[in-house]
Amino acid sequence: MPKIIDGSRLVVKCCKLYYEENYTQNEIAKLLEISRPTVSRLLKEGKESGVVRIEIVNPLQDNFESLERRVEQLYGLKEVIIVEDEADVSLQTKNAAKAAASYLMRIVKPGNTIGVSMGTMVKAVAKYIDIQGNLNLTFVPLVGGVGQSQREIHPNEIITELAKSFGGNFKLLHAPAVVSNENIKKEILKEQSIKEVLDHTKLCNVGLVGIGSPTDPASTIMGSGYFNLNDTSNLQKAGAIGDVCLRFYDIHGHTEQFDFNKRVVGIELEDLKKIDIMIGVACGENKVMAIIGALNSKLINVLVTNYSNALKIAAFKEEN
């Protein structure tokens, strides 16, 4: 005679053992004399029938999860991390940098190569790295240096600090970020020491970048000394809305119309897009359109920003 099983009773018993008494599925199978796939099926049935109700209680004061998920789905991102709005710009930067540092420490794997851009926000992230042990990471600049007046936010300075915090290695790129024409760039790229570092950027598993805004006079790039009036005028005429690693794009994420991009010494756009995890960090209302363009360009797939920005970014996508 076939074995008769009280289905409802078994579902409840299985769920109690798993959720209340912390038995593993293998242990339950052995205890109840059933197969592991049967245990899995009973647990699934428990959730679907309402025997098990899972409630997630958020211990944090913020409640950004739904908005984070909304932006992730709208733009096809790996992850979005939202921080509180702050009237104090320095506090806003600090909070975003801490969140980005926490994410970076969570996702890096032993042996990873991490590419880093320039900027005040990226520099701030480096300050909040606090990790034990040596993961054998390698840090490389994704773009050449900025003006000497901004040495502290030079990629070489930032990767040195990151390597020290993580206990990793680094490659220095001794080259300008921008040159006056493509021919000079071609000559620079012939230098073996520079070529070796740029070749290493193609090995990056993770990238950490700021998002620049050419309309913001206080931005890193606009104060770097690499831009003359003609550059600024041409960028505006072509619809530049933002940059990642000094590669400009318009609101739709298009980059091909900007001749300026061809003069940048750093990782090439096609290689930038191949990096598995690209973390973009930017806060403040003046960065909203630059962030939207960066997301549309697919140059980043992880975003750290503030609440108001996230709302506007989501609304823009839903309305356009």
PDB file of C-alpha atoms in Angstrom:
ATOM      1  CA  MET A   1       0.000   0.000   0.000  1.00  0.00           C
ATOM      2  CA  PRO A   2       1.435   3.451  -0.874  1.00  0.00           C
ATOM      3  CA  LYS A   3       2.610   5.651   1.955  1.00  0.00           C
ATOM      4  CA  ILE A   4      -0.008   8.225   2.967  1.00  0.00           C
ATOM      5  CA  ILE A   5       1.361  11.653   3.871  1.00  0.00           C
ATOM      6  CA  ASP A   6      -0.597  14.386   5.639  1.00  0.00           C
ATOM      7  CA  GLY A   7       0.508  17.142   3.262  1.00  0.00           C
ATOM      8  CA  SER A   8      -0.539  20.170   5.316  1.00  0.00           C
ATOM      9  CA  ARG A   9       0.926  18.787   8.509  1.00  0.00           C
ATOM     10  CA  LEU A  10       4.220  17.992   6.795  1.00  0.00           C
ATOM     11  CA  VAL A  11       4.432  21.475   5.299  1.00  0.00           C
ATOM     12  CA  VAL A  12       3.997  23.062   8.741  1.00  0.00           C
ATOM     13  CA  LYS A  13       6.467  20.693  10.410  1.00  0.00           C
ATOM     14  CA  CYS A  14       9.056  21.221   7.701  1.00  0.00           C
ATOM     15  CA  CYS A  15       8.714  25.024   7.882  1.00  0.00           C
ATOM     16  CA  LYS A  16       8.966  25.068  11.688  1.00  0.00           C
ATOM     17  CA  LEU A  17      12.129  22.993  11.619  1.00  0.00           C
ATOM     18  CA  TYR A  18      13.697  25.204   8.953  1.00  0.00           C
ATOM     19  CA  TYR A  19      12.645  28.705  10.029  1.00  0.00           C
ATOM     20  CA  GLU A  20      12.216  28.369  13.805  1.00  0.00           C
ATOM     21  CA  GLU A  21      14.730  25.692  14.758  1.00  0.00           C
ATOM     22  CA  ASN A  22      17.334  26.464  12.059  1.00  0.00           C
ATOM     23  CA  TYR A  23      17.639  22.918  10.726  1.00  0.00           C
ATOM     24  CA  THR A  24      19.298  22.627   7.318  1.00  0.00           C
ATOM     25  CA  GLN A  25      17.351  21.101   4.439  1.00  0.00           C
ATOM     26  CA  ASN A  26      19.587  18.024   4.537  1.00  0.00           C
ATOM     27  CA  GLU A  27      18.949  17.589   8.268  1.00  0.00           C
ATOM     28  CA  ILE A  28      15.181  17.888   7.760  1.00  0.00           C
ATOM     29  CA  ALA A  29      15.258  15.310   4.965  1.00  0.00           C
ATOM     30  CA  LYS A  30      17.076  12.848   7.204  1.00  0.00           C
ATOM     31  CA  LEU A  31      14.810  13.513  10.194  1.00  0.00           C
ATOM     32  CA  LEU A  32      11.543  13.186   8.252  1.00  0.00           C
ATOM     33  CA  GLU A  33      12.768  10.371   6.005  1.00  0.00           C
ATOM     34  CA  ILE A  34      12.079  12.297   2.814  1.00  0.00           C
ATOM     35  CA  SER A  35      14.305  13.509  -0.023  1.00  0.00           C
ATOM     36  CA  ARG A  36      15.994  16.900  -0.021  1.00  0.00           C
ATOM     37  CA  PRO A  37      14.076  18.012  -3.169  1.00  0.00           C
ATOM     38  CA  THR A  38      10.863  17.177  -1.296  1.00  0.00           C
ATOM     39  CA  VAL A  39      11.987  19.409   1.586  1.00  0.00           C
ATOM     40  CA  SER A  40      12.658  22.239  -0.870  1.00  0.00           C
ATOM     41  CA  ARG A  41       9.217  21.750  -2.419  1.00  0.00           C
ATOM     42  CA  LEU A  42       7.497  21.753   0.980  1.00  0.00           C
ATOM     43  CA  LEU A  43       9.278  24.971   2.021  1.00  0.00           C
ATOM     44  CA  LYS A  44       8.228  26.622  -1.239  1.00  0.00           C
ATOM     45  CA  GLU A  45       4.650  25.447  -0.699  1.00  0.00           C
ATOM     46  CA  GLY A  46       4.770  26.891   2.816  1.00  0.00           C
ATOM     47  CA  LYS A  47       5.576  30.359   1.481  1.00  0.00           C
ATOM     48  CA  GLU A  48       3.097  30.197  -1.385  1.00  0.00           C
ATOM     49  CA  SER A  49       0.215  28.998   0.807  1.00  0.00           C
ATOM     50  CA  GLY A  50       0.794  31.561   3.545  1.00  0.00           C
ATOM     51  CA  VAL A  51       1.998  29.099   6.184  1.00  0.00           C
ATOM     52  CA  VAL A  52       5.226  31.106   6.202  1.00  0.00           C
ATOM     53  CA  ARG A  53       5.110  34.897   6.090  1.00  0.00           C
ATOM     54  CA  ILE A  54       8.426  36.689   5.841  1.00  0.00           C
ATOM     55  CA  GLU A  55       8.626  40.225   7.207  1.00  0.00           C
ATOM     56  CA  ILE A  56      11.738  42.317   6.685  1.00  0.00           C
ATOM     57  CA  VAL A  57      12.258  44.910   9.410  1.00  0.00           C
ATOM     58  CA  ASN A  58      14.621  47.702   8.405  1.00  0.00           C
ATOM     59  CA  PRO A  59      16.658  48.781  11.473  1.00  0.00           C
ATOM     60  CA  LEU A  60      17.900  51.874   9.662  1.00  0.00           C
ATOM     61  CA  GLN A  61      16.194  55.251   9.835  1.00  0.00           C
ATOM     62  CA  ASP A  62      16.132  55.679   6.081  1.00  0.00           C
ATOM     63  CA  ASN A  63      13.775  53.759   3.855  1.00  0.00           C
ATOM     64  CA  PHE A  64      15.488  54.016   0.488  1.00  0.00           C
ATOM     65  CA  GLU A  65      15.283  50.386  -0.617  1.00  0.00           C
ATOM     66  CA  SER A  66      12.255  50.847  -2.891  1.00  0.00           C
ATOM     67  CA  LEU A  67      13.775  53.894  -4.598  1.00  0.00           C
ATOM     68  CA  GLU A  68      17.130  52.133  -4.966  1.00  0.00           C
ATOM     69  CA  ARG A  69      15.408  49.187  -6.616  1.00  0.00           C
ATOM     70  CA  ARG A  70      13.380  51.526  -8.833  1.00  0.00           C
ATOM     71  CA  VAL A  71      16.507  53.232 -10.194  1.00  0.00           C
ATOM     72  CA  GLU A  72      18.265  49.875 -10.600  1.00  0.00           C
ATOM     73  CA  GLN A  73      15.429  48.544 -12.733  1.00  0.00           C
ATOM     74  CA  LEU A  74      14.927  51.729 -14.760  1.00  0.00           C
ATOM     75  CA  TYR A  75      18.581  51.916 -15.801  1.00  0.00           C
ATOM     76  CA  GLY A  76      19.596  48.248 -15.617  1.00  0.00           C
ATOM     77  CA  LEU A  77      22.141  48.763 -12.833  1.00  0.00           C
ATOM     78  CA  LYS A  78      23.856  46.237 -10.592  1.00  0.00           C
ATOM     79  CA  GLU A  79      23.240  48.306  -7.483  1.00  0.00           C
ATOM     80  CA  VAL A  80      22.153  51.770  -6.335  1.00  0.00           C
ATOM     81  CA  ILE A  81      23.090  53.130  -2.913  1.00  0.00           C
ATOM     82  CA  ILE A  82      21.248  56.216  -1.677  1.00  0.00           C
ATOM     83  CA  VAL A  83      22.356  58.449   1.194  1.00  0.00           C
ATOM     84  CA  GLU A  84      20.435  61.156   3.041  1.00  0.00           C
ATOM     85  CA  ASP A  85      20.239  64.679   1.648  1.00  0.00           C
ATOM     86  CA  GLU A  86      22.438  67.128   3.547  1.00  0.00           C
ATOM     87  CA  ALA A  87      22.510  70.922   3.308  1.00  0.00           C
ATOM     88  CA  ASP A  88      26.203  70.861   4.205  1.00  0.00           C
ATOM     89  CA  VAL A  89      28.132  69.921   1.040  1.00  0.00           C
ATOM     90  CA  SER A  90      31.099  68.524   2.963  1.00  0.00           C
ATOM     91  CA  LEU A  91      28.808  66.296   5.042  1.00  0.00           C
ATOM     92  CA  GLN A  92      27.021  65.133   1.887  1.00  0.00           C
ATOM     93  CA  THR A  93      30.360  64.212   0.323  1.00  0.00           C
ATOM     94  CA  LYS A  94      31.460  62.422   3.495  1.00  0.00           C
ATOM     95  CA  ASN A  95      28.294  60.301   3.676  1.00  0.00           C
ATOM     96  CA  ALA A  96      28.453  59.320   0.004  1.00  0.00           C
ATOM     97  CA  ALA A  97      32.163  58.527   0.272  1.00  0.00           C
ATOM     98  CA  LYS A  98      31.562  56.303   3.308  1.00  0.00           C
ATOM     99  CA  ALA A  99      28.785  54.444   1.480  1.00  0.00           C
ATOM    100  CA  ALA A 100      30.980  53.932  -1.586  1.00  0.00           C
ATOM    101  CA  ALA A 101      33.898  52.769   0.577  1.00  0.00           C
ATOM    102  CA  SER A 102      31.636  50.262   2.329  1.00  0.00           C
ATOM    103  CA  TYR A 103      30.429  48.914  -1.017  1.00  0.00           C
ATOM    104  CA  LEU A 104      33.978  48.654  -2.372  1.00  0.00           C
ATOM    105  CA  MET A 105      35.148  46.733   0.700  1.00  0.00           C
ATOM    106  CA  ARG A 106      32.199  44.368   0.304  1.00  0.00           C
ATOM    107  CA  ILE A 107      32.641  43.461  -3.353  1.00  0.00           C
ATOM    108  CA  VAL A 108      36.401  43.254  -3.934  1.00  0.00           C
ATOM    109  CA  LYS A 109      37.832  39.781  -4.337  1.00  0.00           C
ATOM    110  CA  PRO A 110      41.408  38.584  -3.753  1.00  0.00           C
ATOM    111  CA  GLY A 111      43.570  39.305  -6.781  1.00  0.00           C
ATOM    112  CA  ASN A 112      41.253  41.969  -8.267  1.00  0.00           C
ATOM    113  CA  THR A 113      42.604  44.865 -10.302  1.00  0.00           C
ATOM    114  CA  ILE A 114      40.873  48.144  -9.463  1.00  0.00           C
ATOM    115  CA  GLY A 115      40.892  51.178 -11.733  1.00  0.00           C
ATOM    116  CA  VAL A 116      40.547  54.650 -10.237  1.00  0.00           C
ATOM    117  CA  SER A 117      39.811  58.087 -11.700  1.00  0.00           C
ATOM    118  CA  MET A 118      40.575  61.562 -10.390  1.00  0.00           C
ATOM    119  CA  GLY A 119      38.494  63.912  -8.272  1.00  0.00           C
ATOM    120  CA  THR A 120      37.510  65.120  -4.835  1.00  0.00           C
ATOM    121  CA  MET A 121      34.779  62.487  -4.397  1.00  0.00           C
ATOM    122  CA  VAL A 122      37.058  59.576  -5.296  1.00  0.00           C
ATOM    123  CA  LYS A 123      39.715  60.992  -2.985  1.00  0.00           C
ATOM    124  CA  ALA A 124      37.122  61.112  -0.192  1.00  0.00           C
ATOM    125  CA  VAL A 125      36.223  57.441  -0.730  1.00  0.00           C
ATOM    126  CA  ALA A 126      39.854  56.435  -0.211  1.00  0.00           C
ATOM    127  CA  LYS A 127      39.816  58.054   3.244  1.00  0.00           C
ATOM    128  CA  TYR A 128      37.154  55.675   4.547  1.00  0.00           C
ATOM    129  CA  ILE A 129      38.662  52.339   3.577  1.00  0.00           C
ATOM    130  CA  ASP A 130      39.216  50.263   6.709  1.00  0.00           C
ATOM    131  CA  ILE A 131      39.926  46.615   6.028  1.00  0.00           C
ATOM    132  CA  GLN A 132      41.998  43.882   7.642  1.00  0.00           C
ATOM    133  CA  GLY A 133      44.362  41.592   5.763  1.00  0.00           C
ATOM    134  CA  ASN A 134      45.983  41.688   2.350  1.00  0.00           C
ATOM    135  CA  LEU A 135      43.747  40.815  -0.602  1.00  0.00           C
ATOM    136  CA  ASN A 136      46.597  41.091  -3.115  1.00  0.00           C
ATOM    137  CA  LEU A 137      44.779  43.852  -5.006  1.00  0.00           C
ATOM    138  CA  THR A 138      46.358  45.975  -7.727  1.00  0.00           C
ATOM    139  CA  PHE A 139      45.306  49.603  -8.226  1.00  0.00           C
ATOM    140  CA  VAL A 140      45.780  51.453 -11.517  1.00  0.00           C
ATOM    141  CA  PRO A 141      44.875  54.972 -12.694  1.00  0.00           C
ATOM    142  CA  LEU A 142      42.201  55.078 -15.396  1.00  0.00           C
ATOM    143  CA  VAL A 143      43.385  58.458 -16.642  1.00  0.00           C
ATOM    144  CA  GLY A 144      46.505  60.604 -16.525  1.00  0.00           C
ATOM    145  CA  GLY A 145      47.137  63.376 -14.037  1.00  0.00           C
ATOM    146  CA  VAL A 146      45.343  66.633 -13.445  1.00  0.00           C
ATOM    147  CA  GLY A 147      47.086  69.981 -13.025  1.00  0.00           C
ATOM    148  CA  GLN A 148      49.913  70.177 -10.509  1.00  0.00           C
ATOM    149  CA  SER A 149      47.819  72.604  -8.429  1.00  0.00           C
ATOM    150  CA  GLN A 150      45.474  69.675  -7.684  1.00  0.00           C
ATOM    151  CA  ARG A 151      48.034  67.042  -6.846  1.00  0.00           C
ATOM    152  CA  GLU A 152      46.018  65.641  -3.918  1.00  0.00           C
ATOM    153  CA  ILE A 153      43.230  64.498  -6.272  1.00  0.00           C
ATOM    154  CA  HIS A 154      45.613  63.132  -8.894  1.00  0.00           C
ATOM    155  CA  PRO A 155      44.825  59.446  -9.642  1.00  0.00           C
ATOM    156  CA  ASN A 156      48.373  58.448  -8.687  1.00  0.00           C
ATOM    157  CA  GLU A 157      47.890  59.983  -5.235  1.00  0.00           C
ATOM    158  CA  ILE A 158      44.539  58.268  -4.739  1.00  0.00           C
ATOM    159  CA  ILE A 159      45.674  54.785  -5.768  1.00  0.00           C
ATOM    160  CA  THR A 160      48.702  55.080  -3.495  1.00  0.00           C
ATOM    161  CA  GLU A 161      46.379  55.764  -0.560  1.00  0.00           C
ATOM    162  CA  LEU A 162      44.000  52.954  -1.559  1.00  0.00           C
ATOM    163  CA  ALA A 163      46.834  50.455  -1.930  1.00  0.00           C
ATOM    164  CA  LYS A 164      48.104  51.396   1.521  1.00  0.00           C
ATOM    165  CA  SER A 165      44.635  50.941   3.060  1.00  0.00           C
ATOM    166  CA  PHE A 166      44.010  47.603   1.348  1.00  0.00           C
ATOM    167  CA  GLY A 167      47.587  46.409   1.645  1.00  0.00           C
ATOM    168  CA  GLY A 168      47.798  46.094  -2.142  1.00  0.00           C
ATOM    169  CA  ASN A 169      50.036  47.050  -5.059  1.00  0.00           C
ATOM    170  CA  PHE A 170      49.760  49.938  -7.497  1.00  0.00           C
ATOM    171  CA  LYS A 171      50.893  51.095 -10.936  1.00  0.00           C
ATOM    172  CA  LEU A 172      51.635  54.783 -11.458  1.00  0.00           C
ATOM    173  CA  LEU A 173      50.765  56.558 -14.703  1.00  0.00           C
ATOM    174  CA  HIS A 174      53.255  59.345 -15.351  1.00  0.00           C
ATOM    175  CA  ALA A 175      51.388  61.144 -18.110  1.00  0.00           C
ATOM    176  CA  PRO A 176      49.141  64.183 -18.516  1.00  0.00           C
ATOM    177  CA  ALA A 177      45.391  63.645 -18.594  1.00  0.00           C
ATOM    178  CA  VAL A 178      44.925  65.642 -21.791  1.00  0.00           C
ATOM    179  CA  VAL A 179      47.256  66.696 -24.604  1.00  0.00           C
ATOM    180  CA  SER A 180      46.802  69.335 -27.278  1.00  0.00           C
ATOM    181  CA  ASN A 181      46.270  66.984 -30.233  1.00  0.00           C
ATOM    182  CA  GLU A 182      45.968  63.324 -31.208  1.00  0.00           C
ATOM    183  CA  ASN A 183      49.467  63.116 -32.692  1.00  0.00           C
ATOM    184  CA  ILE A 184      51.036  63.995 -29.348  1.00  0.00           C
ATOM    185  CA  LYS A 185      48.854  61.374 -27.687  1.00  0.00           C
ATOM    186  CA  LYS A 186      50.047  58.731 -30.156  1.00  0.00           C
ATOM    187  CA  GLU A 187      53.671  59.570 -29.365  1.00  0.00           C
ATOM    188  CA  ILE A 188      53.047  59.421 -25.610  1.00  0.00           C
ATOM    189  CA  LEU A 189      51.419  56.006 -25.943  1.00  0.00           C
ATOM    190  CA  LYS A 190      54.609  54.686 -27.542  1.00  0.00           C
ATOM    191  CA  GLU A 191      56.436  55.138 -24.240  1.00  0.00           C
ATOM    192  CA  GLN A 192      56.812  51.645 -22.795  1.00  0.00           C
ATOM    193  CA  SER A 193      56.233  52.662 -19.170  1.00  0.00           C
ATOM    194  CA  ILE A 194      52.973  54.396 -20.084  1.00  0.00           C
ATOM    195  CA  LYS A 195      51.848  51.610 -22.406  1.00  0.00           C
ATOM    196  CA  GLU A 196      52.377  49.008 -19.671  1.00  0.00           C
ATOM    197  CA  VAL A 197      50.134  50.853 -17.223  1.00  0.00           C
ATOM    198  CA  LEU A 198      47.391  51.464 -19.790  1.00  0.00           C
ATOM    199  CA  ASP A 199      47.541  47.816 -20.853  1.00  0.00           C
ATOM    200  CA  HIS A 200      47.013  46.935 -17.200  1.00  0.00           C
ATOM    201  CA  THR A 201      43.770  48.952 -17.130  1.00  0.00           C
ATOM    202  CA  LYS A 202      42.319  46.324 -19.487  1.00  0.00           C
ATOM    203  CA  LEU A 203      42.599  43.814 -16.632  1.00  0.00           C
ATOM    204  CA  CYS A 204      40.379  45.817 -14.265  1.00  0.00           C
ATOM    205  CA  ASN A 205      37.570  43.937 -12.523  1.00  0.00           C
ATOM    206  CA  VAL A 206      36.361  47.025 -10.643  1.00  0.00           C
ATOM    207  CA  GLY A 207      36.374  50.743 -11.384  1.00  0.00           C
ATOM    208  CA  LEU A 208      35.851  53.662  -8.980  1.00  0.00           C
ATOM    209  CA  VAL A 209      35.034  56.985 -10.632  1.00  0.00           C
ATOM    210  CA  GLY A 210      33.561  60.382  -9.986  1.00  0.00           C
ATOM    211  CA  ILE A 211      31.050  61.963 -12.358  1.00  0.00           C
ATOM    212  CA  GLY A 212      32.039  65.377 -13.654  1.00  0.00           C
ATOM    213  CA  SER A 213      29.820  68.228 -14.756  1.00  0.00           C
ATOM    214  CA  PRO A 214      31.140  70.766 -17.282  1.00  0.00           C
ATOM    215  CA  THR A 215      28.446  73.216 -16.177  1.00  0.00           C
ATOM    216  CA  ASP A 216      29.815  73.284 -12.629  1.00  0.00           C
ATOM    217  CA  PRO A 217      32.644  75.843 -12.295  1.00  0.00           C
ATOM    218  CA  ALA A 218      33.711  74.216  -9.012  1.00  0.00           C
ATOM    219  CA  SER A 219      34.217  70.787 -10.594  1.00  0.00           C
ATOM    220  CA  THR A 220      37.598  69.076 -10.637  1.00  0.00           C
ATOM    221  CA  ILE A 221      37.892  69.026 -14.404  1.00  0.00           C
ATOM    222  CA  MET A 222      36.954  72.653 -14.956  1.00  0.00           C
ATOM    223  CA  GLY A 223      39.593  73.727 -12.463  1.00  0.00           C
ATOM    224  CA  SER A 224      42.300  71.430 -13.807  1.00  0.00           C
ATOM    225  CA  GLY A 225      43.788  73.867 -16.302  1.00  0.00           C
ATOM    226  CA  TYR A 226      43.329  71.461 -19.219  1.00  0.00           C
ATOM    227  CA  PHE A 227      40.480  73.465 -20.732  1.00  0.00           C
ATOM    228  CA  ASN A 228      40.741  76.635 -22.775  1.00  0.00           C
ATOM    229  CA  LEU A 229      37.797  78.770 -23.874  1.00  0.00           C
ATOM    230  CA  ASN A 230      37.671  77.009 -27.234  1.00  0.00           C
ATOM    231  CA  ASP A 231      37.419  73.585 -25.552  1.00  0.00           C
ATOM    232  CA  THR A 232      34.629  74.764 -23.291  1.00  0.00           C
ATOM    233  CA  SER A 233      32.722  76.315 -26.180  1.00  0.00           C
ATOM    234  CA  ASN A 234      33.032  73.196 -28.351  1.00  0.00           C
ATOM    235  CA  LEU A 235      31.902  70.927 -25.536  1.00  0.00           C
ATOM    236  CA  GLN A 236      28.828  73.048 -24.897  1.00  0.00           C
ATOM    237  CA  LYS A 237      27.926  73.210 -28.588  1.00  0.00           C
ATOM    238  CA  ALA A 238      28.180  69.417 -28.876  1.00  0.00           C
ATOM    239  CA  GLY A 239      25.847  68.975 -25.898  1.00  0.00           C
ATOM    240  CA  ALA A 240      28.295  67.844 -23.214  1.00  0.00           C
ATOM    241  CA  ILE A 241      26.413  67.104 -20.006  1.00  0.00           C
ATOM    242  CA  GLY A 242      29.041  65.230 -17.990  1.00  0.00           C
ATOM    243  CA  ASP A 243      32.189  63.132 -18.005  1.00  0.00           C
ATOM    244  CA  VAL A 244      33.633  59.933 -16.595  1.00  0.00           C
ATOM    245  CA  CYS A 245      37.441  59.753 -16.662  1.00  0.00           C
ATOM    246  CA  LEU A 246      37.399  62.943 -18.782  1.00  0.00           C
ATOM    247  CA  ARG A 247      35.371  61.199 -21.497  1.00  0.00           C
ATOM    248  CA  PHE A 248      32.467  63.512 -22.231  1.00  0.00           C
ATOM    249  CA  TYR A 249      28.952  62.427 -23.175  1.00  0.00           C
ATOM    250  CA  ASP A 250      25.562  64.010 -23.860  1.00  0.00           C
ATOM    251  CA  ILE A 251      22.289  63.367 -22.023  1.00  0.00           C
ATOM    252  CA  HIS A 252      21.708  60.252 -24.134  1.00  0.00           C
ATOM    253  CA  GLY A 253      25.145  58.864 -23.263  1.00  0.00           C
ATOM    254  CA  HIS A 254      26.630  59.467 -26.718  1.00  0.00           C
ATOM    255  CA  THR A 255      30.381  60.164 -26.772  1.00  0.00           C
ATOM    256  CA  GLU A 256      31.421  60.048 -30.421  1.00  0.00           C
ATOM    257  CA  GLN A 257      30.741  63.731 -31.189  1.00  0.00           C
ATOM    258  CA  PHE A 258      33.330  65.031 -28.729  1.00  0.00           C
ATOM    259  CA  ASP A 259      36.762  65.516 -30.327  1.00  0.00           C
ATOM    260  CA  PHE A 260      38.127  66.343 -26.884  1.00  0.00           C
ATOM    261  CA  ASN A 261      37.785  62.661 -25.911  1.00  0.00           C
ATOM    262  CA  LYS A 262      40.386  61.714 -28.519  1.00  0.00           C
ATOM    263  CA  ARG A 263      43.027  63.782 -26.701  1.00  0.00           C
ATOM    264  CA  VAL A 264      42.622  62.090 -23.317  1.00  0.00           C
ATOM    265  CA  VAL A 265      45.465  59.875 -22.104  1.00  0.00           C
ATOM    266  CA  GLY A 266      43.869  56.989 -20.257  1.00  0.00           C
ATOM    267  CA  ILE A 267      41.783  53.864 -20.640  1.00  0.00           C
ATOM    268  CA  GLU A 268      39.859  53.781 -23.914  1.00  0.00           C
ATOM    269  CA  LEU A 269      36.069  53.992 -23.855  1.00  0.00           C
ATOM    270  CA  GLU A 270      35.508  50.470 -25.160  1.00  0.00           C
ATOM    271  CA  ASP A 271      37.760  49.077 -22.407  1.00  0.00           C
ATOM    272  CA  LEU A 272      36.058  51.229 -19.769  1.00  0.00           C
ATOM    273  CA  LYS A 273      32.713  49.651 -20.669  1.00  0.00           C
ATOM    274  CA  LYS A 274      34.162  46.148 -20.267  1.00  0.00           C
ATOM    275  CA  ILE A 275      34.937  46.589 -16.557  1.00  0.00           C
ATOM    276  CA  ASP A 276      32.574  44.296 -14.669  1.00  0.00           C
ATOM    277  CA  ILE A 277      31.773  46.616 -11.753  1.00  0.00           C
ATOM    278  CA  MET A 278      31.943  50.371 -12.392  1.00  0.00           C
ATOM    279  CA  ILE A 279      31.134  52.445  -9.324  1.00  0.00           C
ATOM    280  CA  GLY A 280      30.104  56.049  -9.973  1.00  0.00           C
ATOM    281  CA  VAL A 281      29.861  58.399  -6.981  1.00  0.00           C
ATOM    282  CA  ALA A 282      28.240  61.838  -7.251  1.00  0.00           C
ATOM    283  CA  CYS A 283      26.027  64.044  -5.094  1.00  0.00           C
ATOM    284  CA  GLY A 284      24.334  67.429  -5.358  1.00  0.00           C
ATOM    285  CA  GLU A 285      21.669  68.900  -7.606  1.00  0.00           C
ATOM    286  CA  ASN A 286      24.293  70.176 -10.051  1.00  0.00           C
ATOM    287  CA  LYS A 287      25.214  66.550 -10.865  1.00  0.00           C
ATOM    288  CA  VAL A 288      21.735  65.219 -11.745  1.00  0.00           C
ATOM    289  CA  MET A 289      21.976  65.563 -15.531  1.00  0.00           C
ATOM    290  CA  ALA A 290      25.600  64.395 -15.536  1.00  0.00           C
ATOM    291  CA  ILE A 291      24.554  61.247 -13.655  1.00  0.00           C
ATOM    292  CA  ILE A 292      21.689  60.583 -16.089  1.00  0.00           C
ATOM    293  CA  GLY A 293      24.068  60.869 -19.040  1.00  0.00           C
ATOM    294  CA  ALA A 294      26.567  58.551 -17.338  1.00  0.00           C
ATOM    295  CA  LEU A 295      23.862  55.942 -16.732  1.00  0.00           C
ATOM    296  CA  ASN A 296      22.677  56.190 -20.338  1.00  0.00           C
ATOM    297  CA  SER A 297      26.261  55.838 -21.583  1.00  0.00           C
ATOM    298  CA  LYS A 298      26.654  52.534 -19.672  1.00  0.00           C
ATOM    299  CA  LEU A 299      29.990  53.798 -18.370  1.00  0.00           C
ATOM    300  CA  ILE A 300      28.867  52.978 -14.816  1.00  0.00           C
ATOM    301  CA  ASN A 301      26.642  50.213 -13.457  1.00  0.00           C
ATOM    302  CA  VAL A 302      26.741  50.989  -9.732  1.00  0.00           C
ATOM    303  CA  LEU A 303      25.610  54.396  -8.462  1.00  0.00           C
ATOM    304  CA  VAL A 304      26.097  56.104  -5.110  1.00  0.00           C
ATOM    305  CA  THR A 305      24.154  59.359  -4.790  1.00  0.00           C
ATOM    306  CA  ASN A 306      21.834  61.339  -2.523  1.00  0.00           C
ATOM    307  CA  TYR A 307      18.076  60.938  -2.137  1.00  0.00           C
ATOM    308  CA  SER A 308      16.907  64.017  -4.087  1.00  0.00           C
ATOM    309  CA  ASN A 309      19.161  63.132  -6.995  1.00  0.00           C
ATOM    310  CA  ALA A 310      17.814  59.578  -7.079  1.00  0.00           C
ATOM    311  CA  LEU A 311      14.222  60.852  -7.205  1.00  0.00           C
ATOM    312  CA  LYS A 312      15.017  63.152 -10.136  1.00  0.00           C
ATOM    313  CA  ILE A 313      16.988  60.468 -11.962  1.00  0.00           C
ATOM    314  CA  ALA A 314      14.081  58.035 -11.690  1.00  0.00           C
ATOM    315  CA  ALA A 315      11.500  60.641 -12.717  1.00  0.00           C
ATOM    316  CA  PHE A 316      13.545  61.660 -15.771  1.00  0.00           C
ATOM    317  CA  LYS A 317      13.671  58.090 -17.060  1.00  0.00           C
ATOM    318  CA  GLU A 318       9.967  57.547 -16.471  1.00  0.00           C
ATOM    319  CA  GLU A 319       9.043  60.753 -18.289  1.00  0.00           C
ATOM    320  CA  ASN A 320      11.346  60.327 -21.294  1.00  0.00           C
TER     321      ASN A 320
END
